[in-house]
Structures are given as structure tokens and as C-alpha cells.
Coordinates of C-alpha atoms and ligand atoms in Angstrom, one line a residue:
M1 CA 162.1 76.3 120.8
A2 CA 160.2 73.9 119.8
S3 CA 156.1 74.7 120.1
D4 CA 154.1 71.4 122.3
A5 CA 150.7 71.4 123.7
T6 CA 150.9 73.6 126.3
T7 CA 152.9 76.6 124.3
R8 CA 151.2 76.4 121.0
R9 CA 149.7 79.1 119.7
P10 CA 146.4 80.0 117.8
L11 CA 147.6 80.2 114.4
D12 CA 150.7 77.8 114.9
G13 CA 151.7 76.4 111.5
R14 CA 149.0 78.2 109.8
R15 CA 149.4 80.0 106.4
I16 CA 147.5 83.3 106.2
L17 CA 148.3 85.9 102.9
L18 CA 147.8 89.4 104.3
G19 CA 146.7 92.0 100.8
I20 CA 147.0 95.2 101.6
T21 CA 144.6 97.7 99.4
G22 CA 144.3 101.9 99.0
S23 CA 143.0 103.2 102.2
I24 CA 143.8 105.4 104.7
A25 CA 143.2 102.1 106.3
A26 CA 146.1 100.5 105.9
Y27 CA 148.0 101.7 109.1
K28 CA 146.2 99.1 110.6
A29 CA 147.7 97.0 108.4
A30 CA 150.7 96.8 110.1
V31 CA 149.7 95.9 113.2
L32 CA 147.1 93.4 111.9
C33 CA 149.9 91.4 110.0
R34 CA 151.7 91.7 113.5
L35 CA 148.5 90.3 115.6
L36 CA 148.4 87.4 112.7
K37 CA 152.5 86.4 113.3
T38 CA 152.0 86.6 117.5
A39 CA 149.7 84.2 117.3
G40 CA 152.1 81.8 115.5
A41 CA 151.3 83.2 111.6
D42 CA 153.3 82.6 108.7
V43 CA 152.2 85.8 107.4
R44 CA 153.2 86.9 103.2
V45 CA 152.0 90.8 101.9
V46 CA 151.2 91.3 98.7
M47 CA 149.7 95.5 98.0
T48 CA 147.9 97.2 95.1
P49 CA 150.7 99.4 93.9
L50 CA 148.6 102.6 95.0
A51 CA 148.4 100.5 99.2
K52 CA 152.2 101.2 99.0
Q53 CA 151.4 104.9 99.3
F54 CA 149.7 104.8 102.2
I55 CA 152.4 102.0 104.3
T56 CA 155.4 101.0 103.6
P57 CA 157.1 97.8 101.7
L58 CA 160.2 98.1 104.3
T59 CA 156.8 98.3 106.9
M60 CA 155.5 95.4 106.0
A61 CA 158.6 93.8 105.2
T62 CA 160.0 94.5 108.7
L63 CA 156.8 92.5 110.0
S64 CA 155.8 89.2 107.9
K65 CA 159.7 88.9 107.9
N66 CA 159.1 88.1 103.9
P67 CA 159.6 89.8 100.8
I68 CA 156.3 92.3 100.0
L69 CA 155.3 91.2 96.6
V70 CA 153.5 94.4 94.0
E71 CA 153.7 93.3 90.5
F72 CA 153.6 90.1 88.8
F73 CA 157.6 90.4 88.3
D74 CA 161.1 92.1 89.7
P75 CA 162.0 94.1 87.5
E76 CA 166.0 93.5 88.6
N77 CA 165.6 90.5 88.0
G78 CA 162.3 89.5 86.2
A79 CA 161.4 87.0 88.4
W80 CA 158.3 85.9 88.0
N81 CA 155.4 86.2 91.3
S82 CA 154.2 83.6 91.2
H83 CA 149.3 84.5 91.9
V84 CA 149.0 80.8 91.1
A85 CA 151.5 80.1 93.8
L86 CA 151.0 82.3 95.9
G87 CA 146.6 81.4 96.3
E88 CA 147.9 77.8 96.4
W89 CA 150.3 78.7 99.6
A90 CA 147.9 80.5 101.6
D91 CA 145.4 78.6 104.2
C92 CA 143.4 81.9 104.3
Y93 CA 143.6 84.9 102.0
L94 CA 143.0 88.1 103.8
I95 CA 142.6 91.1 102.3
A96 CA 142.5 93.9 105.1
P97 CA 141.8 97.1 104.4
A98 CA 139.4 96.3 101.1
T99 CA 138.7 99.4 98.9
A100 CA 135.0 100.2 97.0
N101 CA 137.5 99.6 93.6
T102 CA 138.9 96.1 95.0
L103 CA 135.5 95.0 96.1
A104 CA 134.3 95.8 92.6
K105 CA 136.5 94.5 90.7
M106 CA 137.1 91.5 93.0
A107 CA 133.3 91.3 92.2
T108 CA 132.8 91.5 88.6
G109 CA 136.9 89.6 87.7
V110 CA 139.0 92.6 87.1
A111 CA 142.8 91.2 86.9
D112 CA 144.8 94.1 86.6
N113 CA 146.9 93.6 89.6
L114 CA 148.7 91.1 92.1
L115 CA 146.2 91.1 95.0
L116 CA 143.5 90.3 91.7
T117 CA 145.2 87.4 90.0
T118 CA 145.8 86.6 93.4
Y119 CA 142.2 86.6 94.4
L120 CA 141.0 84.9 91.1
S121 CA 143.2 81.8 91.6
A122 CA 142.9 81.2 95.4
R123 CA 141.3 77.7 96.7
C124 CA 142.0 78.9 100.5
P125 CA 139.3 80.8 102.1
V126 CA 138.6 84.3 101.5
V127 CA 138.5 87.0 103.8
V128 CA 137.6 90.9 103.1
A129 CA 137.5 93.9 105.5
P130 CA 136.3 96.7 104.2
A131 CA 137.1 100.1 104.8
M132 CA 135.2 103.2 103.2
D133 CA 134.1 106.6 103.8
L134 CA 130.6 105.6 104.7
D135 CA 128.4 106.9 101.2
M136 CA 130.9 104.9 99.9
Y137 CA 130.0 101.5 102.1
A138 CA 126.4 102.4 101.6
H139 CA 125.9 102.9 97.8
E140 CA 123.5 100.4 96.4
A141 CA 126.7 99.6 94.0
T142 CA 129.1 98.2 96.6
Q143 CA 126.1 96.6 98.7
Q144 CA 125.4 94.3 95.2
N145 CA 129.2 93.9 95.7
L146 CA 129.5 92.6 98.9
R147 CA 125.9 90.7 98.5
T148 CA 128.2 88.9 94.9
L149 CA 131.2 88.2 97.3
A150 CA 129.2 87.0 99.8
A151 CA 126.7 84.4 97.6
R152 CA 130.8 83.2 96.3
G153 CA 131.7 82.3 99.8
V154 CA 133.5 85.3 100.3
R155 CA 134.1 86.4 103.9
I156 CA 133.3 89.9 105.5
V157 CA 134.7 91.9 108.8
E158 CA 132.1 94.5 108.4
P159 CA 133.5 97.4 109.1
E160 CA 132.8 99.9 112.2
E161 CA 130.8 102.4 113.0
G162 CA 132.8 105.9 114.3
E163 CA 134.7 108.9 112.5
L164 CA 136.0 108.5 109.3
A165 CA 139.3 109.6 107.4
S166 CA 136.6 112.0 105.6
G167 CA 135.6 113.6 109.3
L168 CA 132.6 112.1 108.9
Q169 CA 131.3 110.1 110.7
G170 CA 129.3 106.5 110.1
K171 CA 129.8 103.7 109.2
G172 CA 133.3 102.9 106.8
R173 CA 136.0 102.3 109.3
M174 CA 137.8 99.1 109.3
A175 CA 137.2 96.3 112.1
E176 CA 139.9 97.0 114.5
P177 CA 142.8 94.6 113.7
D178 CA 142.3 92.1 117.0
R179 CA 138.9 92.0 116.0
I180 CA 139.3 90.8 112.2
A181 CA 142.6 89.2 113.6
A182 CA 139.9 86.9 115.6
F183 CA 138.1 85.9 112.4
V184 CA 140.4 84.5 110.8
G185 CA 141.2 81.9 114.4
G186 CA 138.3 81.1 114.3
L187 CA 137.6 80.4 110.7
L188 CA 141.1 79.0 110.9
D189 CA 140.2 76.8 114.4
E190 CA 139.1 73.3 113.0
K191 CA 137.6 72.3 116.0
K192 CA 134.9 74.2 116.0
K193 CA 133.7 72.9 113.2
T194 CA 131.1 71.4 114.9
L195 CA 128.6 71.1 112.2
A196 CA 130.2 69.9 109.4
G197 CA 128.8 67.5 107.3
K198 CA 125.3 69.3 108.2
R199 CA 122.6 70.2 105.9
L200 CA 120.7 72.7 107.1
I201 CA 117.8 74.4 106.4
V202 CA 116.7 77.9 107.3
T203 CA 114.3 80.4 107.1
A204 CA 114.1 84.3 107.4
G205 CA 113.1 87.9 107.0
A206 CA 109.1 88.6 105.6
T207 CA 106.6 87.1 103.0
I208 CA 105.0 89.4 101.1
E209 CA 101.8 88.7 99.7
A210 CA 100.9 90.7 96.3
I211 CA 97.1 93.0 96.0
D212 CA 98.0 94.5 93.3
P213 CA 100.9 95.1 90.9
V214 CA 101.2 97.7 93.5
R215 CA 100.0 96.8 97.1
F216 CA 100.8 94.1 99.2
I217 CA 100.1 92.7 102.5
S218 CA 103.6 92.0 105.1
N219 CA 105.4 92.2 108.7
H220 CA 107.9 94.3 110.2
S221 CA 111.3 91.3 110.1
S222 CA 114.6 92.5 108.7
G223 CA 116.1 89.3 107.9
K224 CA 118.1 90.1 111.2
M225 CA 117.7 86.8 113.3
G226 CA 118.0 84.3 110.8
Y227 CA 120.9 85.9 109.4
A228 CA 122.6 85.6 112.6
I229 CA 121.6 81.9 113.5
A230 CA 122.0 81.4 109.0
G231 CA 126.6 82.9 109.8
E232 CA 126.0 80.9 113.1
L233 CA 125.4 78.4 112.1
A234 CA 127.8 77.6 109.1
A235 CA 130.5 79.4 111.1
R236 CA 130.2 76.0 112.9
G237 CA 130.6 74.5 109.2
A238 CA 127.3 73.0 107.9
A239 CA 126.0 73.5 104.8
V240 CA 122.9 75.8 105.0
T241 CA 120.5 76.8 102.2
L242 CA 119.0 80.0 103.5
V243 CA 115.9 80.3 102.2
T244 CA 115.1 84.3 102.6
G245 CA 111.6 87.5 101.8
R246 CA 113.2 90.0 100.8
T247 CA 115.9 91.8 102.8
S248 CA 119.5 94.4 102.5
L249 CA 120.9 92.2 104.3
P250 CA 124.3 91.0 103.1
T251 CA 124.5 86.9 102.6
P252 CA 126.8 85.4 105.6
A253 CA 130.0 83.5 104.9
G254 CA 129.6 80.4 103.1
V255 CA 125.4 79.8 103.2
E256 CA 123.3 79.9 100.5
R257 CA 121.0 82.2 99.5
V258 CA 117.5 81.2 98.3
D259 CA 115.4 84.9 97.3
V260 CA 110.9 84.4 98.5
L261 CA 108.8 86.6 97.7
S262 CA 105.5 84.9 99.2
A263 CA 105.0 82.3 101.6
A264 CA 103.7 79.9 98.4
E265 CA 106.8 80.4 96.6
M266 CA 108.8 79.7 100.9
Y267 CA 107.2 77.3 101.1
E268 CA 108.2 75.8 97.9
A269 CA 111.8 76.9 98.7
A270 CA 111.6 75.1 101.9
V271 CA 109.7 71.6 101.5
G272 CA 111.9 71.3 98.4
A273 CA 115.3 71.2 99.7
F274 CA 114.1 69.6 103.8
D275 CA 114.2 65.6 102.7
A276 CA 118.2 66.0 101.4
S277 CA 118.7 68.0 105.1
D278 CA 119.5 67.2 108.7
G279 CA 116.9 69.8 109.4
A280 CA 115.0 73.7 109.6
V281 CA 114.7 76.2 111.5
M282 CA 111.5 78.5 111.0
C283 CA 113.1 81.7 111.6
A284 CA 110.5 83.4 108.7
A285 CA 107.6 85.6 109.6
V286 CA 105.4 83.8 107.6
A287 CA 102.1 85.0 106.3
D288 CA 99.2 83.0 107.0
Y289 CA 96.9 85.1 105.0
T290 CA 97.0 86.2 101.6
P291 CA 94.7 87.9 99.8
A292 CA 92.3 85.5 97.5
H293 CA 92.2 86.7 94.2
V294 CA 95.7 89.2 93.1
S295 CA 94.3 92.0 90.7
D296 CA 95.9 92.5 87.1
T297 CA 96.1 96.2 87.8
K298 CA 96.2 98.1 89.8
I299 CA 93.6 99.0 92.2
K300 CA 91.6 102.6 91.9
K301 CA 90.2 104.1 95.1
G302 CA 86.4 104.8 95.6
D303 CA 84.3 106.6 97.3
G304 CA 83.8 103.7 99.9
G305 CA 85.5 101.2 101.2
L306 CA 87.7 98.7 100.4
T307 CA 87.0 94.5 101.6
I308 CA 90.3 92.3 100.3
E309 CA 89.4 88.7 101.1
L310 CA 92.1 86.9 102.2
R311 CA 93.0 83.0 102.3
R312 CA 95.1 80.6 104.5
T313 CA 98.8 80.3 103.7
R314 CA 100.4 76.7 104.2
D315 CA 102.3 76.4 106.8
I316 CA 105.3 75.3 105.9
A317 CA 106.2 74.4 109.5
A318 CA 103.7 72.3 110.4
E319 CA 104.4 70.6 106.9
L320 CA 108.2 70.2 107.9
G321 CA 107.3 68.5 111.0
A322 CA 105.2 65.6 109.0
R323 CA 107.6 64.9 106.6
K324 CA 110.2 65.0 109.8
G325 CA 111.5 61.8 110.5
D326 CA 115.0 62.3 113.3
R327 CA 115.2 65.5 111.1
V328 CA 116.0 68.2 113.8
L329 CA 113.5 70.9 113.6
V330 CA 113.5 74.5 115.6
G331 CA 110.4 76.7 115.7
F332 CA 109.8 80.5 116.7
A333 CA 107.1 82.5 118.1
L334 CA 106.6 85.8 117.6
E335 CA 103.6 86.5 120.8
T336 CA 102.0 89.4 122.7
D337 CA 100.2 88.3 125.0
D338 CA 100.1 84.8 126.7
E339 CA 103.0 84.2 125.2
E340 CA 104.3 80.8 126.5
A341 CA 101.0 79.2 126.2
H342 CA 100.7 79.8 122.7
A343 CA 104.4 78.9 122.3
E344 CA 103.9 75.0 123.6
A345 CA 100.9 75.1 121.4
K346 CA 102.8 75.5 118.5
L347 CA 105.6 73.5 119.5
T348 CA 102.8 70.5 119.9
K349 CA 101.3 71.2 116.8
K350 CA 104.3 72.1 114.7
N351 CA 106.5 69.1 115.7
F352 CA 109.0 71.0 116.6
D353 CA 111.9 69.5 118.9
F354 CA 112.2 72.8 120.4
I355 CA 110.5 76.2 119.9
V356 CA 112.3 80.2 120.4
L357 CA 109.6 82.3 121.7
N358 CA 110.2 86.1 121.9
S359 CA 107.1 88.5 123.4
L360 CA 107.0 92.7 121.5
R361 CA 106.6 93.1 125.4
D362 CA 110.5 92.5 125.8
P363 CA 112.1 95.7 125.3
G364 CA 114.7 95.5 122.4
A365 CA 112.9 92.0 122.0
G366 CA 111.6 90.9 118.1
F367 CA 112.0 92.7 115.0
R368 CA 114.6 94.7 113.2
G369 CA 116.9 95.6 116.9
D370 CA 120.2 94.3 116.8
T371 CA 118.9 92.6 120.1
N372 CA 116.5 89.6 121.0
K373 CA 115.3 88.0 124.7
V374 CA 114.0 84.8 123.9
T375 CA 113.7 81.7 126.1
L376 CA 114.1 78.0 124.7
I377 CA 111.1 75.7 125.3
D378 CA 111.1 71.8 124.6
R379 CA 108.7 69.1 125.8
A380 CA 111.6 68.9 128.7
G381 CA 110.8 72.5 130.3
R382 CA 112.1 76.3 129.6
E383 CA 115.2 78.0 129.3
E384 CA 114.6 82.1 129.5
L385 CA 117.5 84.0 128.5
P386 CA 118.9 87.8 129.3
L387 CA 118.6 90.2 126.5
M388 CA 121.3 89.8 124.7
S389 CA 122.5 90.3 120.6
K390 CA 120.6 88.4 118.1
R391 CA 124.7 86.9 117.1
E392 CA 124.9 85.4 120.7
V393 CA 121.1 83.9 120.3
A394 CA 121.8 82.0 116.8
A395 CA 125.3 80.8 119.4
R396 CA 122.3 79.5 122.2
I397 CA 120.1 78.2 119.5
A398 CA 122.4 76.1 117.4
D399 CA 124.3 74.9 120.9
K400 CA 121.2 73.6 121.2
L401 CA 120.8 71.9 117.8
E402 CA 123.7 70.6 117.8
T403 CA 122.7 68.0 121.2
I404 CA 119.9 67.2 119.5
L405 CA 122.0 66.1 116.3
K406 CA 124.1 63.7 118.8
Ligands
LIG1 O1 113.3 89.5 111.4 P1 114.4 90.2 112.7 O2 113.5 91.4 112.2 O3 115.1 90.1 113.3 O4 113.1 89.8 113.0 C1 112.7 88.5 114.3 C2 111.7 87.9 114.3 C3 111.1 88.0 115.5 C4 110.1 87.5 113.0 C5 111.9 86.2 115.0 O5 112.4 86.4 115.3 C6 110.7 85.2 114.6 O6 110.3 85.3 115.7 N1 109.9 84.9 113.9 C7 108.8 83.9 113.5 C8 107.6 85.1 114.2 C9 105.9 84.3 114.0 O7 105.5 84.7 112.4 O8 105.6 83.4 114.6 P2 104.5 82.5 114.1 O9 104.5 82.4 115.4 O10 103.6 83.8 113.5 O11 104.9 81.2 113.5 C10 105.0 80.6 114.3 C11 106.3 79.4 113.5 O12 105.7 78.4 112.3 C12 107.6 80.0 112.5 O13 108.9 79.9 113.2 C13 106.9 80.3 111.6 O14 107.9 80.5 110.8 C14 106.1 79.6 111.0 N2 105.8 79.8 110.6 C15 104.3 79.9 110.4 C16 103.0 80.1 109.8 C17 103.1 79.8 108.3 N3 102.2 79.4 107.0 N4 104.1 79.1 107.7 C18 105.4 79.0 108.6 O15 106.8 78.3 108.5

């Protein structure tokens, strides 16, 4: 029966290439394939030779209703499996599970199987769902590879914490199939691209002000809040430049990342990008003071105390506020007392459209954690939000920002 508006499924007409690599999590690819098919997608499956040890091509062919591709050519009749044609066919190339080995090869451009050559020639969005042991996932080599892939626009569905095939507990389990299918659905849903054509800057993380080659002044910002905002704006179709202090967080999918250290470097990067933008969200915790003199050599300790002279840094947000025009400018205020009065003063002084107040007096709010409790304040009033994940806070900020941009 032909689908109409009422029977239409979320992935009707979508072509998804499902890549499966050699991980115990490959068994979940069967469920994932079914979910994608049920949502209306046409699914083709490419497997690495090792993946066949974990799940049979027969299973995947039955579920996808398409022949399975493993080799560059069919040894029986010599028919060529064109990686270029596969990459062109797909609306989305989803590699789930993606092993540490495959991620490393993707990051370095190794092309020794059909799954990888297809990755190198794919023009569609690429999504990976890593699956591996916790130590392999946490290893700097894997994290570096993920950062490299994310910087190139590969979307990552982060693994979950839990019991691993090794019996250990930790982060590394492939995300559940329903989460991966929902992510792909969201990615391909053009209706959600409400910020397409907009160019936005997000500042995130802590700045670092050097005292000498060894010591510095900084603060507790992890970058989580700013990265969640950058990811949310990019997911809504905006071209996002993330000006970030030092952090080990992976770059959100599709975001251009500019790494900086000091407040002065953040100033240059943010102010430099502002003219060509439609606005900025100032989430970084920027040092207000920096050492007046930076010693070239390590300062030796003496018997008495040590006084370090500090001078003011330039206020990035205030500078953008002065140049704002009809751009949108969102600020943050991290307070410990008299919260609303301080936030309202910053709203006016820095010419923000609205300011996001978070207080260190609220449990679960502010630095480092995965949650925040914020109040959105503009000239018309205030909206106090309950404690929620930083991802949800980012969505609420994006909703408000969107209404201003319209
Ligand atoms: O990174 P997380 O661990 O997730 O923590 C998130 C957070 C607590 C850092 C974040 O939610 C937050 O509150 N960020 C702003 C912290 C802050 O420094 O606020 P402030 O009140 O000092 O600054 C006011 C505004 O001016 C901010 O938008 C700030 O980015 C901006 N500013 C401040 C000083 C300066 N020199 N330049 C600026 O742009």
C-alpha cells in the first residue's frame, strides 16, 4: 500500500548504508537493521571480513532484504562491488558497531576493506557508534581518533556505561539500537534544520593565563555546557564555530573548532569571527585578570610570600555587545550570591539579548557535571528552569535564540 501523509514513517524513502565491524556488539546490528527498516528506510549492509565471525551475512541479508557486501568483488562471478556507487547511493552511512581498529583506520585514511573504501568515498553524513572495552575507549589514541573524525564532520553516537563483554564495567558498550536509530532519524529530518543558513559562534571552557612556563591561573569550567550548545545549534543546521579553551571533550558533530588557551587568544578568535556571523553564545568562563608579567623561566620559591601583579583582560562579550547590530548575543552569568541582580547588570552592561544565569548555590548546577539549573533572563522577564541535563538546557537556549533570530 502506498504511504500517505497519515501512514508515513520517519525514514520513508531514506537510504541507509549500515556498516558492521568485528565486535561482539555486532549482534545489536540485527535489531538496529530491523528498526531502520520498520521506520521505512531502505537498508544495505556492508561488513568487514571479521564482522562475519560475529553475525552471519545470512541474518543481515534476511533482515535488510538486500545482499550483503563484504569483498571488493564477488569471487564466484567477478562482479564488482563499487564503493563509490555505495557512497553515492546512501543518504547516511552508519557504522555500528565501530571498533577501535576501524575508527583508527578511518582517522588515518587506511582503505583495506570495502567498508573503509566506502567511507572514504561517501558524500553523505557518516555516523559511527563506537563499541569496545573501557580501556580501549578511554585510551588517548582512540580519543584522538574520535576527535579527528568529529572535526571532519563524522557524527558520533557515544557508547554507554555498563557491563562489557570482558566482564568489566565502564564506558564502551555500543549505544542501544533505538538510540542510534533515533539519532539517524533526527539527522535526516530536514524539518528540524531550523537554523540552516545561520552562522553562530559559541565560546566554551576555561581560559588559561600563564604565570610562568609551569604555572597558570584558570577555573573549573569543563566545557560541557558550551559543547552541548554548539552541538545543539549544529544539529539544528547552523554553521557553528566553537572557540574553546583546553578540554578533552570530543568536538560535537559538524562543528568547526578553534582551540585557544588565554583570554587574549579567545578574544582574537571570537571577535575575528563575529562580523561574518549571525550571533554568539558566550558560555566560556573567561579570566577577568591575567598576570601583568609572564616569567620566561620557572619562578623559584623563596622564604617569604609571593605577590603576582594582575591586570584586567579584555571583556570579549562586552566587545561583541558593542558591535552587535542586529546579531543575537547570548551571555552567561555564573554567580554565588545576589544572583539575579548581578545577572541583570551583565545583561545590560554587555548588551546581551538574554543571559543564562546559573548559581553555584544550586546543587547540580554550574561546573563540570552533566546537569545544570538555569534561569533565562531578558528585558521582558525571567524564566526559571528546573534541574535538567546540559543537553536539555542547550535545547532551551537554542529555542529562545531561534525566536530572536526569526
Ligand atoms: O563548562 P562547564 O563545566 O559545563 O560549566 C559551565 C559554566 C558554569 C562555565 C557555564 O554555565 C557558565 O556559567 N559560563 C559563564 C561563566 C562566567 O565566567 O560568567 P561571568 O559572569 O564571569 O561572565 C559573564 C559573561 O561574560 C559570560 O558570558 C562570559 O563568557 C563573558 N565574558 C566574561 C569575561 C571576559 N573577559 N569575557 C567574556 O566574554
